[in-house]
Short mmCIF file of C-alpha atoms in Angstrom, two decimals:
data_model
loop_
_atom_site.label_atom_id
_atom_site.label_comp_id
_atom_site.label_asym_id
_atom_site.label_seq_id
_atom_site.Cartn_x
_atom_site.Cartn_y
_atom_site.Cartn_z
CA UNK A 1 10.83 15.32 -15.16
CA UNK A 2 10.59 15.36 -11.41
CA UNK A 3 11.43 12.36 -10.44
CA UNK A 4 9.74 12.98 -6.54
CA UNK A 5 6.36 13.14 -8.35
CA UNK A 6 7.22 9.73 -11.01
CA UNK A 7 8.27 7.03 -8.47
CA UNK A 8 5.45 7.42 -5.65
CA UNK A 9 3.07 7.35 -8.54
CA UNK A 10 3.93 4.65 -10.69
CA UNK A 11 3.99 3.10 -6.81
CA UNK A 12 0.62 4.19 -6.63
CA UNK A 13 -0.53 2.45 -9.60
CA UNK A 14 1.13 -0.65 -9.17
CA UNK A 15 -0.25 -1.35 -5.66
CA UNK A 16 -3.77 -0.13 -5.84
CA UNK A 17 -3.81 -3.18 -9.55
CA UNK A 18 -2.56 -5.33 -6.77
CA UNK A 19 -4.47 -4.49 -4.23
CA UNK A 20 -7.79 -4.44 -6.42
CA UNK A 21 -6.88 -8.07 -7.75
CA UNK A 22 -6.69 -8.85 -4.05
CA UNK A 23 -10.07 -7.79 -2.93
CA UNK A 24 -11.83 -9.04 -6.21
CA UNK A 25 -10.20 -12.45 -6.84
CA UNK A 26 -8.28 -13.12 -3.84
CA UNK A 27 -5.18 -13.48 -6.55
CA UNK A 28 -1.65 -12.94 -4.77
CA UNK A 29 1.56 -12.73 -6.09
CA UNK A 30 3.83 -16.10 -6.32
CA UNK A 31 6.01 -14.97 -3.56
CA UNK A 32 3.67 -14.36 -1.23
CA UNK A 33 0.84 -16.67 -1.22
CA UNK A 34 2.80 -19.11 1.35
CA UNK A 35 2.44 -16.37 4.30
CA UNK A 36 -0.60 -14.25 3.68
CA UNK A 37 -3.70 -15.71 5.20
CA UNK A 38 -6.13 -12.92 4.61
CA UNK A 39 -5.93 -11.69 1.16
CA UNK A 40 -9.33 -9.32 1.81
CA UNK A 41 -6.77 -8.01 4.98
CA UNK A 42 -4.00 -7.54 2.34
CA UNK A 43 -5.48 -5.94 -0.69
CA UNK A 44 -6.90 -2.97 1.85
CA UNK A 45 -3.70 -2.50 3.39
CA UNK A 46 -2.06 -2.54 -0.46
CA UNK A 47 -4.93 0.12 -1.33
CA UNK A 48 -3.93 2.29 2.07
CA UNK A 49 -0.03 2.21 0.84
CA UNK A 50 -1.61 2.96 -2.70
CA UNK A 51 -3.50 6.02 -1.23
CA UNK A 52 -0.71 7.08 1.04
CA UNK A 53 1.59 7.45 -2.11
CA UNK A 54 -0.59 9.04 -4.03
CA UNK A 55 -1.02 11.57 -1.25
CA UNK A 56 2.73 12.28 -1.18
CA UNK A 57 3.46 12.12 -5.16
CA UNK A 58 0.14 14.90 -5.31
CA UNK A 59 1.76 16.79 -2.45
CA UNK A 60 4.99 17.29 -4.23
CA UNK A 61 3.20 19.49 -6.42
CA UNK A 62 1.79 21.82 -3.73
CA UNK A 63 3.32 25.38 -3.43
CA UNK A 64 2.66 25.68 0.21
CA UNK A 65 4.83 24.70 2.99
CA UNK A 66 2.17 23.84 5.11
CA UNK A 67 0.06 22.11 2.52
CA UNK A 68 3.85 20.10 1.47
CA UNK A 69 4.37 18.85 5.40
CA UNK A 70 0.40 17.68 6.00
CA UNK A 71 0.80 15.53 2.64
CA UNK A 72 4.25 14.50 4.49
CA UNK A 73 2.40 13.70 7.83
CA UNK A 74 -0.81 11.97 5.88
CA UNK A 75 2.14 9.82 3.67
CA UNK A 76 3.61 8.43 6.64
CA UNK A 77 0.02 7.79 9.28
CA UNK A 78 -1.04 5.95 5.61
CA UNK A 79 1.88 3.41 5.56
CA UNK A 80 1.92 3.42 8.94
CA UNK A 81 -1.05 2.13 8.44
CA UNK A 82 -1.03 0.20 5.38
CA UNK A 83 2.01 -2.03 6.91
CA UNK A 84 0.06 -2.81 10.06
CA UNK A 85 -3.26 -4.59 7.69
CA UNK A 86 -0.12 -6.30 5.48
CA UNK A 87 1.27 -7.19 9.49
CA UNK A 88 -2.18 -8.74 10.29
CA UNK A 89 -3.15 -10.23 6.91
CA UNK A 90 -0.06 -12.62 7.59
CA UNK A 91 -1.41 -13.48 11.17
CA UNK A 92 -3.31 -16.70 10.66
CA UNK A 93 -6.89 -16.96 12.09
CA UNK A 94 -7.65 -18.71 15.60
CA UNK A 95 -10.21 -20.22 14.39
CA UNK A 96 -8.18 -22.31 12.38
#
């Protein structure tokens, strides 16, 4: 068992349920429900880091080099990503 192909999946899974419950309900975790103020804002950037390890968990299972550093590069522009919607989701609204 390859354990650089288990953990970023079984991340995978558990953010995009997350995520999905975010977007359809609007349901947040215990722990976080004090700071996030845009749970639409958070369940995309949940489904982003979702997609981002999927990405690298399916590029650990390329033979090419080339093919194994653009998953790398697409991993890290997707968290880079996904942590700047979680940044903003937490930013409350000025019209407020």
């Amino acid at each position: 068992m390859n354990w650089y192909v288990v953990i970023p999946g079984a991340l995978a899974l558990l953010l995009s349920l997350s995520g999905a419950a975010a977007l359809r309900t609007g349901w947040m975790p215990s722990w976080q429900r004090r700071r996030v103020f845009r749970t639409a804002l958070h369940g995309w950037g949940q489904l982003a880091m979702a997609a981002a390890f999927a990405i690298q968990a399916g590029g650990q299972l390329a033979d090419d080099l080339v093919l194994r550093s653009a998953s790398g590069v697409a991993t890290f522009l997707g968290l880079l990503g996904g942590l700047a919607l979680l940044g903003l989701a937490q930013v409350p609204r000025r019209d407020r």
